[in-house]
């Protein structure tokens, strides 16, 4: 039988128990160190947080404590004291010090530019900011899974390598597939629209790839895509699921990541503004609002990022659904609204600071209509033919959407870019480390 060994004491326990005089053994890394003549102050870091440990000159561990460097690893034993000047108001009077690894000089300091921080990203992840961001990201992903399971959706994955592209365009990564050409997936959707013939309600969270050269703060070339597809669902159902799961995730993060939100100094007002149902406007109303607010735009234009962010701001600085885009701006799979011909049964969910966060629609169910639009889109009909079987054998009304996980997580964290919401962001200039 195997026994799973886990670290039993995290720094968290010291701050939760607040037991003056109690001894704790902590395993961690040197976050900061200050060496004085008669004292060494070590701020120790573990995955929970930081605590100050002090060794006096008369301690048998004093000499060892003086040898430590930033990010040396250690096991420390100490007694809890109140100390208003220490982070969190408590410190440990050091009793025992076991140096696990002294290490080399840590190559990160506050003077590094973004390029160098990028080169050392694997080490930068130890920063309090990135640790908090990764924890929030983990809650976001877990909560999305939990929500979908509660609603009876089945998690199912599509391949990342495929002979067809679903979104088309120049944003496709081509890869050599032996002596043939394949593409890295841009979306799970082609597969999803077929899965629903079996599962009815399905979802996936997986990486999507976009060969987008745009260097905006909101684009990476590999992002995690939360995608949902449901048979018998219409546009209204689709939007209700989208807003409900967003609310669910936010509630979960607020409950489980209080400390991380504090570390990131997230202004809570962004969450207070989130009230369901989200505001729903049509593309036409959005254009009118933008014109009223001085934007140079006309009906038929696609929104630029600043306009999307503007709309979220004008409608209460919160999430806003925009529906019924002109068909010319939409992909071949978005349905047409019979009540407003020429416009789609589609929506984009816009978020303050971020812009587009979700793209969804009730799909075009008719085989002939979709073929006409597919031809126009330039997507290889031959390689996409299998996809159309979803419209050949018992086509049903259905709807779905895709949400960029990093865009959502970055909005929660109040970041001004999505690179801080993914441990190793891939951009046109970077795929190292
Ligand atoms: O708008 P997109 O391209 O829509 C689709 O891929 C649909 N097939 C989804 C579906 O209906 N199943 O992408 C969906 C979302 C965007 O709204 C955005 O949040 C995110 O994916 N996204 C990106 N995130 C980061 N970097 C990029 N380059 C992104 N491209 C899209
Ligand atoms: Mg889109």
Tab-separated table of C-alpha atoms and ligand atoms in Angstrom:
chain	number	residue	atom	x	y	z
A	1	UNK	CA	0.000	0.000	0.000
A	2	UNK	CA	1.255	3.476	-0.810
A	3	UNK	CA	1.095	6.279	1.702
A	4	UNK	CA	0.646	9.682	0.129
A	5	UNK	CA	2.906	12.201	1.855
A	6	UNK	CA	1.581	15.716	2.044
A	7	UNK	CA	2.912	18.854	3.697
A	8	UNK	CA	0.773	19.152	6.767
A	9	UNK	CA	1.514	22.676	7.865
A	10	UNK	CA	1.153	25.589	5.562
A	11	UNK	CA	1.819	29.152	6.621
A	12	UNK	CA	-1.959	29.487	6.401
A	13	UNK	CA	-2.345	27.472	9.605
A	14	UNK	CA	-0.276	29.918	11.663
A	15	UNK	CA	-2.457	32.836	10.629
A	16	UNK	CA	-5.694	30.900	11.043
A	17	UNK	CA	-4.888	29.593	14.509
A	18	UNK	CA	-3.167	32.751	15.834
A	19	UNK	CA	-1.806	30.765	18.821
A	20	UNK	CA	0.870	32.858	20.498
A	21	UNK	CA	3.675	30.637	21.804
A	22	UNK	CA	2.752	27.626	19.637
A	23	UNK	CA	5.556	26.009	17.613
A	24	UNK	CA	5.176	25.311	13.897
A	25	UNK	CA	7.376	23.640	11.314
A	26	UNK	CA	7.152	25.247	7.913
A	27	UNK	CA	8.526	24.186	4.555
A	28	UNK	CA	9.124	26.863	1.959
A	29	UNK	CA	11.417	29.297	0.158
A	30	UNK	CA	13.127	32.538	1.119
A	31	UNK	CA	10.944	35.350	-0.169
A	32	UNK	CA	12.995	38.181	1.358
A	33	UNK	CA	15.948	38.257	3.689
A	34	UNK	CA	17.468	41.054	5.787
A	35	UNK	CA	20.747	40.365	7.548
A	36	UNK	CA	21.605	42.620	10.530
A	37	UNK	CA	24.448	42.353	13.012
A	38	UNK	CA	22.389	40.673	15.711
A	39	UNK	CA	19.347	39.361	13.812
A	40	UNK	CA	18.401	37.742	10.532
A	41	UNK	CA	14.874	38.390	9.270
A	42	UNK	CA	13.681	35.819	6.770
A	43	UNK	CA	10.334	36.161	5.078
A	44	UNK	CA	9.401	32.607	4.145
A	45	UNK	CA	7.023	31.869	1.292
A	46	UNK	CA	4.926	28.796	0.623
A	47	UNK	CA	2.028	28.259	-1.761
A	48	UNK	CA	-0.317	29.933	0.714
A	49	UNK	CA	1.563	33.088	1.627
A	50	UNK	CA	4.417	34.618	3.561
A	51	UNK	CA	5.524	34.802	7.176
A	52	UNK	CA	8.477	36.507	8.845
A	53	UNK	CA	10.881	34.344	10.827
A	54	UNK	CA	13.561	35.900	12.975
A	55	UNK	CA	16.801	34.314	14.201
A	56	UNK	CA	18.742	36.143	16.927
A	57	UNK	CA	22.532	36.142	17.086
A	58	UNK	CA	22.469	33.824	20.101
A	59	UNK	CA	20.535	31.165	18.154
A	60	UNK	CA	22.586	28.104	17.093
A	61	UNK	CA	21.001	28.561	13.635
A	62	UNK	CA	22.197	32.157	13.206
A	63	UNK	CA	25.216	31.287	11.044
A	64	UNK	CA	23.143	29.084	8.752
A	65	UNK	CA	20.463	31.760	8.498
A	66	UNK	CA	23.103	34.238	7.330
A	67	UNK	CA	24.046	31.929	4.438
A	68	UNK	CA	20.564	31.939	2.921
A	69	UNK	CA	19.735	33.686	-0.349
A	70	UNK	CA	16.535	34.667	-2.113
A	71	UNK	CA	14.543	31.531	-3.023
A	72	UNK	CA	16.739	29.129	-1.032
A	73	UNK	CA	14.538	26.274	0.145
A	74	UNK	CA	14.304	25.418	3.830
A	75	UNK	CA	12.420	23.787	6.669
A	76	UNK	CA	12.049	26.043	9.637
A	77	UNK	CA	10.678	25.625	13.131
A	78	UNK	CA	9.594	28.624	15.175
A	79	UNK	CA	7.361	29.949	17.930
A	80	UNK	CA	4.504	32.374	17.150
A	81	UNK	CA	4.811	35.964	18.373
A	82	UNK	CA	2.706	39.008	17.712
A	83	UNK	CA	4.673	41.539	15.687
A	84	UNK	CA	2.780	44.482	14.232
A	85	UNK	CA	5.632	45.276	11.819
A	86	UNK	CA	5.653	41.781	10.288
A	87	UNK	CA	3.391	40.933	7.304
A	88	UNK	CA	0.053	39.765	8.718
A	89	UNK	CA	0.925	40.929	12.263
A	90	UNK	CA	2.602	37.687	13.428
A	91	UNK	CA	6.105	36.291	13.130
A	92	UNK	CA	7.958	33.153	14.162
A	93	UNK	CA	10.874	33.291	16.569
A	94	UNK	CA	13.189	30.801	14.849
A	95	UNK	CA	14.101	27.656	16.774
A	96	UNK	CA	15.386	25.286	14.099
A	97	UNK	CA	16.603	25.783	10.551
A	98	UNK	CA	17.223	23.054	8.022
A	99	UNK	CA	18.609	24.361	4.758
A	100	UNK	CA	17.295	22.187	1.948
A	101	UNK	CA	19.012	24.033	-0.924
A	102	UNK	CA	20.893	27.327	-0.936
A	103	UNK	CA	20.704	27.740	-4.704
A	104	UNK	CA	22.285	30.205	-7.105
A	105	UNK	CA	21.623	33.944	-7.131
A	106	UNK	CA	17.964	34.256	-8.086
A	107	UNK	CA	17.818	35.923	-11.507
A	108	UNK	CA	14.681	37.982	-10.888
A	109	UNK	CA	14.552	41.443	-9.396
A	110	UNK	CA	12.220	44.377	-9.724
A	111	UNK	CA	14.365	46.075	-12.387
A	112	UNK	CA	13.793	43.397	-15.031
A	113	UNK	CA	11.915	44.492	-18.149
A	114	UNK	CA	9.015	42.539	-19.606
A	115	UNK	CA	11.232	40.725	-22.114
A	116	UNK	CA	13.570	39.360	-19.435
A	117	UNK	CA	10.657	38.474	-17.167
A	118	UNK	CA	9.245	36.553	-20.146
A	119	UNK	CA	12.523	34.622	-20.543
A	120	UNK	CA	12.364	33.714	-16.855
A	121	UNK	CA	8.647	33.155	-16.737
A	122	UNK	CA	9.048	29.737	-15.059
A	123	UNK	CA	10.677	31.528	-12.105
A	124	UNK	CA	8.438	34.605	-12.238
A	125	UNK	CA	5.501	32.263	-11.594
A	126	UNK	CA	6.723	32.157	-7.973
A	127	UNK	CA	5.747	35.827	-7.545
A	128	UNK	CA	2.792	36.495	-5.306
A	129	UNK	CA	0.921	38.064	-8.215
A	130	UNK	CA	1.307	35.040	-10.484
A	131	UNK	CA	0.591	32.582	-7.674
A	132	UNK	CA	-2.663	34.402	-6.895
A	133	UNK	CA	-3.522	34.523	-10.602
A	134	UNK	CA	-2.935	30.774	-11.037
A	135	UNK	CA	-5.113	30.009	-8.029
A	136	UNK	CA	-7.948	32.128	-9.358
A	137	UNK	CA	-7.569	30.491	-12.767
A	138	UNK	CA	-7.852	27.098	-11.098
A	139	UNK	CA	-11.071	28.089	-9.337
A	140	UNK	CA	-12.489	29.475	-12.592
A	141	UNK	CA	-11.836	26.198	-14.416
A	142	UNK	CA	-13.138	24.054	-11.589
A	143	UNK	CA	-16.283	26.161	-11.250
A	144	UNK	CA	-16.978	25.971	-14.996
A	145	UNK	CA	-16.731	22.190	-14.838
A	146	UNK	CA	-18.885	22.065	-11.726
A	147	UNK	CA	-21.548	24.300	-13.237
A	148	UNK	CA	-21.797	22.288	-16.440
A	149	UNK	CA	-21.995	18.986	-14.599
A	150	UNK	CA	-24.741	20.346	-12.383
A	151	UNK	CA	-26.680	21.325	-15.498
A	152	UNK	CA	-26.352	17.851	-17.018
A	153	UNK	CA	-23.765	18.625	-19.725
A	154	UNK	CA	-21.259	15.925	-20.670
A	155	UNK	CA	-17.598	16.859	-20.945
A	156	UNK	CA	-16.192	15.640	-24.224
A	157	UNK	CA	-13.030	16.524	-26.101
A	158	UNK	CA	-12.234	16.946	-29.756
A	159	UNK	CA	-8.802	16.403	-31.307
A	160	UNK	CA	-6.332	19.289	-31.408
A	161	UNK	CA	-5.047	18.140	-34.793
A	162	UNK	CA	-7.572	18.243	-37.567
A	163	UNK	CA	-7.862	18.182	-41.334
A	164	UNK	CA	-10.452	20.978	-41.305
A	165	UNK	CA	-10.595	24.409	-39.723
A	166	UNK	CA	-13.799	25.656	-38.163
A	167	UNK	CA	-13.170	29.383	-38.076
A	168	UNK	CA	-11.041	29.491	-41.238
A	169	UNK	CA	-9.120	32.554	-42.303
A	170	UNK	CA	-5.466	33.327	-41.947
A	171	UNK	CA	-5.573	32.603	-38.233
A	172	UNK	CA	-4.855	28.918	-38.739
A	173	UNK	CA	-1.686	27.168	-37.655
A	174	UNK	CA	-0.687	24.661	-40.295
A	175	UNK	CA	1.343	21.678	-39.171
A	176	UNK	CA	3.085	18.970	-41.112
A	177	UNK	CA	1.146	15.762	-40.601
A	178	UNK	CA	3.516	13.176	-42.084
A	179	UNK	CA	3.246	13.923	-45.806
A	180	UNK	CA	-0.019	15.827	-45.421
A	181	UNK	CA	-1.188	19.116	-43.947
A	182	UNK	CA	-3.165	19.389	-40.719
A	183	UNK	CA	-4.328	22.312	-38.618
A	184	UNK	CA	-4.242	23.072	-34.925
A	185	UNK	CA	-7.796	23.408	-33.708
A	186	UNK	CA	-9.318	26.877	-33.454
A	187	UNK	CA	-12.482	25.653	-31.814
A	188	UNK	CA	-14.238	22.501	-30.744
A	189	UNK	CA	-17.373	23.522	-32.536
A	190	UNK	CA	-17.362	21.313	-35.668
A	191	UNK	CA	-17.071	18.270	-33.443
A	192	UNK	CA	-19.523	19.660	-30.887
A	193	UNK	CA	-22.293	20.090	-33.403
A	194	UNK	CA	-21.906	16.395	-34.156
A	195	UNK	CA	-21.497	15.299	-30.519
A	196	UNK	CA	-24.931	16.670	-29.669
A	197	UNK	CA	-26.528	14.041	-31.931
A	198	UNK	CA	-25.359	11.610	-29.235
A	199	UNK	CA	-25.111	13.595	-26.026
A	200	UNK	CA	-27.576	16.481	-26.576
A	201	UNK	CA	-25.747	18.708	-24.079
A	202	UNK	CA	-21.953	18.803	-24.217
A	203	UNK	CA	-19.052	21.039	-23.275
A	204	UNK	CA	-15.270	21.133	-23.375
A	205	UNK	CA	-12.452	23.143	-21.890
A	206	UNK	CA	-9.353	22.780	-24.017
A	207	UNK	CA	-6.677	24.806	-25.778
A	208	UNK	CA	-7.526	26.556	-29.049
A	209	UNK	CA	-4.895	27.963	-31.372
A	210	UNK	CA	-4.952	31.140	-33.421
A	211	UNK	CA	-2.144	32.275	-35.673
A	212	UNK	CA	-3.074	35.862	-34.924
A	213	UNK	CA	-0.276	38.344	-35.404
A	214	UNK	CA	-2.234	41.006	-33.488
A	215	UNK	CA	-0.271	42.059	-30.463
A	216	UNK	CA	-3.196	43.348	-28.420
A	217	UNK	CA	-3.252	42.733	-24.672
A	218	UNK	CA	-6.237	40.430	-25.208
A	219	UNK	CA	-4.819	37.947	-27.729
A	220	UNK	CA	-2.564	34.967	-27.319
A	221	UNK	CA	-1.914	32.322	-29.960
A	222	UNK	CA	-2.874	29.476	-27.605
A	223	UNK	CA	-5.788	30.067	-25.264
A	224	UNK	CA	-8.074	27.867	-23.209
A	225	UNK	CA	-11.495	27.707	-24.714
A	226	UNK	CA	-14.632	26.880	-22.749
A	227	UNK	CA	-17.203	25.760	-25.310
A	228	UNK	CA	-20.786	24.660	-24.896
A	229	UNK	CA	-23.238	23.141	-27.360
A	230	UNK	CA	-26.812	21.987	-26.758
A	231	UNK	CA	-29.420	20.309	-28.923
A	232	UNK	CA	-32.894	21.892	-28.766
A	233	UNK	CA	-31.416	25.084	-27.323
A	234	UNK	CA	-32.259	28.444	-28.852
A	235	UNK	CA	-30.457	31.772	-28.613
A	236	UNK	CA	-32.279	32.694	-25.396
A	237	UNK	CA	-31.302	29.440	-23.658
A	238	UNK	CA	-27.734	29.915	-24.844
A	239	UNK	CA	-27.494	33.379	-23.312
A	240	UNK	CA	-29.089	32.268	-20.047
A	241	UNK	CA	-26.481	29.521	-19.657
A	242	UNK	CA	-23.683	31.950	-20.471
A	243	UNK	CA	-24.734	34.534	-17.880
A	244	UNK	CA	-25.647	31.944	-15.276
A	245	UNK	CA	-22.279	30.221	-15.449
A	246	UNK	CA	-20.439	33.541	-15.313
A	247	UNK	CA	-22.336	34.439	-12.177
A	248	UNK	CA	-21.636	30.996	-10.739
A	249	UNK	CA	-17.904	31.287	-11.336
A	250	UNK	CA	-17.708	34.781	-9.849
A	251	UNK	CA	-19.568	33.661	-6.716
A	252	UNK	CA	-17.162	30.755	-6.358
A	253	UNK	CA	-14.055	32.910	-6.774
A	254	UNK	CA	-15.369	35.447	-4.242
A	255	UNK	CA	-15.884	32.637	-1.746
A	256	UNK	CA	-12.629	30.758	-2.339
A	257	UNK	CA	-10.039	33.293	-3.428
A	258	UNK	CA	-10.519	36.157	-0.967
A	259	UNK	CA	-6.831	36.281	-0.165
A	260	UNK	CA	-5.747	36.094	-3.805
A	261	UNK	CA	-8.101	38.937	-4.706
A	262	UNK	CA	-6.554	40.949	-1.868
A	263	UNK	CA	-3.019	40.240	-3.084
A	264	UNK	CA	-4.042	41.422	-6.550
A	265	UNK	CA	-5.823	44.437	-5.009
A	266	UNK	CA	-8.924	43.758	-7.064
A	267	UNK	CA	-11.529	46.451	-6.705
A	268	UNK	CA	-14.706	44.621	-5.608
A	269	UNK	CA	-16.984	47.107	-7.375
A	270	UNK	CA	-16.449	45.156	-10.597
A	271	UNK	CA	-18.304	42.219	-9.033
A	272	UNK	CA	-21.026	44.346	-7.473
A	273	UNK	CA	-21.903	45.653	-10.957
A	274	UNK	CA	-22.592	42.125	-12.206
A	275	UNK	CA	-26.337	41.629	-11.975
A	276	UNK	CA	-28.327	39.035	-13.875
A	277	UNK	CA	-30.009	39.194	-16.280
A	278	UNK	CA	-27.248	41.037	-18.139
A	279	UNK	CA	-28.313	43.904	-20.355
A	280	UNK	CA	-29.285	42.704	-23.842
A	281	UNK	CA	-29.028	45.057	-26.814
A	282	UNK	CA	-29.018	44.513	-30.551
A	283	UNK	CA	-26.108	45.354	-32.831
A	284	UNK	CA	-28.244	48.248	-34.187
A	285	UNK	CA	-28.740	49.681	-30.692
A	286	UNK	CA	-25.033	49.251	-30.016
A	287	UNK	CA	-24.155	51.263	-33.145
A	288	UNK	CA	-26.572	54.045	-32.098
A	289	UNK	CA	-25.035	54.149	-28.609
A	290	UNK	CA	-21.520	54.312	-30.003
A	291	UNK	CA	-22.429	57.146	-32.377
A	292	UNK	CA	-24.079	59.004	-29.483
A	293	UNK	CA	-20.849	58.639	-27.543
A	294	UNK	CA	-18.746	60.108	-30.321
A	295	UNK	CA	-17.413	56.951	-32.012
A	296	UNK	CA	-16.842	57.093	-35.751
A	297	UNK	CA	-18.810	54.002	-36.795
A	298	UNK	CA	-21.741	53.083	-39.051
A	299	UNK	CA	-24.167	50.176	-39.419
A	300	UNK	CA	-22.341	47.257	-41.051
A	301	UNK	CA	-18.938	47.952	-39.457
A	302	UNK	CA	-17.387	45.391	-37.178
A	303	UNK	CA	-16.606	46.597	-33.662
A	304	UNK	CA	-13.061	47.388	-32.762
A	305	UNK	CA	-11.841	46.451	-29.330
A	306	UNK	CA	-12.161	50.024	-27.993
A	307	UNK	CA	-15.793	50.084	-29.131
A	308	UNK	CA	-16.553	46.791	-27.415
A	309	UNK	CA	-14.978	48.005	-24.209
A	310	UNK	CA	-16.828	51.306	-24.599
A	311	UNK	CA	-20.182	49.543	-24.888
A	312	UNK	CA	-19.614	47.589	-21.678
A	313	UNK	CA	-18.809	50.889	-19.989
A	314	UNK	CA	-21.815	52.815	-21.345
A	315	UNK	CA	-24.194	50.065	-20.184
A	316	UNK	CA	-23.302	50.180	-16.490
A	317	UNK	CA	-19.633	49.130	-16.566
A	318	UNK	CA	-20.637	45.490	-16.593
A	319	UNK	CA	-21.294	42.606	-18.978
A	320	UNK	CA	-23.547	43.315	-21.921
A	321	UNK	CA	-24.955	41.004	-24.588
A	322	UNK	CA	-25.046	42.304	-28.144
A	323	UNK	CA	-27.246	40.275	-30.497
A	324	UNK	CA	-28.324	40.322	-34.150
A	325	UNK	CA	-25.118	41.267	-35.933
A	326	UNK	CA	-25.467	41.722	-39.706
A	327	UNK	CA	-25.018	38.327	-41.378
A	328	UNK	CA	-22.089	39.655	-43.430
A	329	UNK	CA	-20.086	40.002	-40.218
A	330	UNK	CA	-20.858	36.469	-39.060
A	331	UNK	CA	-19.473	33.002	-39.641
A	332	UNK	CA	-21.307	30.552	-41.894
A	333	UNK	CA	-22.662	28.561	-38.944
A	334	UNK	CA	-24.549	31.380	-37.211
A	335	UNK	CA	-28.289	31.184	-37.907
A	336	UNK	CA	-30.415	33.944	-39.421
A	337	UNK	CA	-33.107	35.564	-37.297
A	338	UNK	CA	-36.455	35.061	-39.109
A	339	UNK	CA	-37.896	38.063	-37.243
A	340	UNK	CA	-35.007	40.309	-38.326
A	341	UNK	CA	-33.849	38.977	-41.703
A	342	UNK	CA	-30.307	39.860	-42.608
A	343	UNK	CA	-29.217	39.606	-38.972
A	344	UNK	CA	-27.965	36.614	-36.994
A	345	UNK	CA	-29.337	34.612	-34.094
A	346	UNK	CA	-26.005	35.356	-32.482
A	347	UNK	CA	-24.503	37.204	-29.561
A	348	UNK	CA	-21.247	38.511	-28.283
A	349	UNK	CA	-20.850	39.067	-24.570
A	350	UNK	CA	-18.763	42.161	-23.947
A	351	UNK	CA	-16.892	42.804	-20.721
A	352	UNK	CA	-15.527	46.070	-19.332
A	353	UNK	CA	-11.783	46.505	-20.018
A	354	UNK	CA	-11.699	43.279	-22.049
A	355	UNK	CA	-14.194	43.620	-24.903
A	356	UNK	CA	-15.433	40.361	-26.463
A	357	UNK	CA	-15.435	37.568	-23.918
A	358	UNK	CA	-17.970	35.140	-25.388
A	359	UNK	CA	-19.102	34.444	-28.921
A	360	UNK	CA	-22.252	32.362	-29.325
A	361	UNK	CA	-25.247	31.645	-31.500
A	362	UNK	CA	-28.195	29.542	-32.404
A	363	UNK	CA	-26.754	27.647	-35.356
A	364	UNK	CA	-27.991	27.504	-38.923
A	365	UNK	CA	-29.765	24.118	-39.100
A	366	UNK	CA	-30.402	24.007	-42.861
A	367	UNK	CA	-27.933	22.052	-44.987
A	368	UNK	CA	-28.409	24.023	-48.212
A	369	UNK	CA	-28.160	27.436	-46.568
A	370	UNK	CA	-25.055	26.459	-44.684
A	371	UNK	CA	-23.368	25.110	-47.827
A	372	UNK	CA	-23.914	28.416	-49.644
A	373	UNK	CA	-22.354	30.327	-46.760
A	374	UNK	CA	-19.570	27.816	-46.236
A	375	UNK	CA	-18.548	28.207	-49.890
A	376	UNK	CA	-18.420	31.986	-49.453
A	377	UNK	CA	-16.248	31.666	-46.343
A	378	UNK	CA	-13.392	29.996	-48.213
A	379	UNK	CA	-13.319	27.018	-45.838
A	380	UNK	CA	-12.374	23.807	-47.676
A	381	UNK	CA	-15.706	22.118	-48.305
A	382	UNK	CA	-14.080	18.767	-49.020
A	383	UNK	CA	-12.345	18.574	-45.677
A	384	UNK	CA	-15.425	19.918	-43.868
A	385	UNK	CA	-17.953	17.623	-45.459
A	386	UNK	CA	-18.160	15.312	-42.455
A	387	UNK	CA	-19.234	18.311	-40.338
A	388	UNK	CA	-22.316	18.734	-42.508
A	389	UNK	CA	-23.570	15.294	-41.505
A	390	UNK	CA	-24.916	17.089	-38.426
A	391	UNK	CA	-27.368	18.717	-40.874
A	392	UNK	CA	-27.965	15.559	-42.960
A	393	UNK	CA	-29.152	13.039	-40.423
A	394	UNK	CA	-31.751	14.437	-38.053
A	395	UNK	CA	-30.711	18.085	-37.936
A	396	UNK	CA	-32.143	19.773	-34.840
A	397	UNK	CA	-32.259	23.344	-33.597
A	398	UNK	CA	-29.185	23.884	-31.477
A	399	UNK	CA	-27.022	26.589	-29.995
A	400	UNK	CA	-23.673	27.045	-28.316
A	401	UNK	CA	-20.908	29.431	-27.421
A	402	UNK	CA	-17.196	29.790	-26.757
A	403	UNK	CA	-15.627	31.732	-23.900
A	404	UNK	CA	-11.954	32.669	-23.660
A	405	UNK	CA	-10.928	31.420	-20.216
A	406	UNK	CA	-7.988	33.844	-19.938
A	407	UNK	CA	-10.147	36.827	-20.867
A	408	UNK	CA	-12.602	35.906	-18.125
A	409	UNK	CA	-9.880	35.207	-15.542
A	410	UNK	CA	-8.082	38.450	-16.425
A	411	UNK	CA	-11.313	40.396	-15.993
A	412	UNK	CA	-11.808	38.828	-12.551
A	413	UNK	CA	-8.222	39.691	-11.564
A	414	UNK	CA	-8.518	43.236	-12.880
A	415	UNK	CA	-5.511	42.718	-15.173
A	416	UNK	CA	-4.941	44.932	-18.182
A	417	UNK	CA	-3.912	41.955	-20.345
A	418	UNK	CA	-4.523	38.198	-20.606
A	419	UNK	CA	-0.878	37.166	-20.495
A	420	UNK	CA	-0.987	37.318	-16.703
A	421	UNK	CA	-3.866	34.831	-16.637
A	422	UNK	CA	-1.980	31.996	-18.314
A	423	UNK	CA	1.274	30.612	-16.909
A	424	UNK	CA	3.143	30.461	-20.224
A	425	UNK	CA	1.549	32.848	-22.707
A	426	UNK	CA	2.192	32.077	-26.349
A	427	UNK	CA	2.406	35.164	-28.536
A	428	UNK	CA	3.710	35.746	-32.075
A	429	UNK	CA	7.158	36.484	-30.606
A	430	UNK	CA	7.313	33.992	-27.791
A	431	UNK	CA	7.100	30.248	-27.369
A	432	UNK	CA	9.962	29.996	-24.859
A	433	UNK	CA	10.100	28.814	-22.107
B	1	LIG	O1	-15.104	34.367	-31.252
B	1	LIG	P1	-14.447	33.034	-31.413
B	1	LIG	O2	-13.451	32.942	-32.492
B	1	LIG	O3	-15.607	31.977	-31.604
B	1	LIG	C1	-15.422	30.632	-31.829
B	1	LIG	O4	-14.353	30.073	-31.911
B	1	LIG	C2	-16.693	29.841	-31.817
B	1	LIG	N1	-16.473	28.637	-32.635
B	1	LIG	C3	-17.057	29.489	-30.411
B	1	LIG	C4	-18.283	28.626	-30.286
B	1	LIG	O5	-19.374	29.084	-30.598
B	1	LIG	N2	-18.142	27.390	-29.854
B	1	LIG	O6	-13.757	32.634	-30.029
B	1	LIG	C5	-14.550	32.514	-28.868
B	1	LIG	C6	-13.907	33.251	-27.710
B	1	LIG	C7	-13.779	34.768	-27.917
B	1	LIG	O7	-14.978	35.423	-27.571
B	1	LIG	C8	-12.643	35.113	-26.971
B	1	LIG	O8	-13.075	35.241	-25.635
B	1	LIG	C9	-11.756	33.886	-27.081
B	1	LIG	O9	-12.563	32.827	-27.546
B	1	LIG	N3	-10.647	34.110	-28.021
B	1	LIG	C10	-9.379	34.382	-27.641
B	1	LIG	N4	-8.818	34.494	-26.435
B	1	LIG	C11	-7.498	34.765	-26.382
B	1	LIG	N5	-6.705	34.917	-27.467
B	1	LIG	C12	-7.228	34.797	-28.718
B	1	LIG	N6	-6.454	34.924	-29.779
B	1	LIG	C13	-8.619	34.515	-28.844
B	1	LIG	N7	-9.465	34.325	-29.885
B	1	LIG	C14	-10.670	34.079	-29.357
B	2	LIG	MG1	-15.734	36.163	-32.017
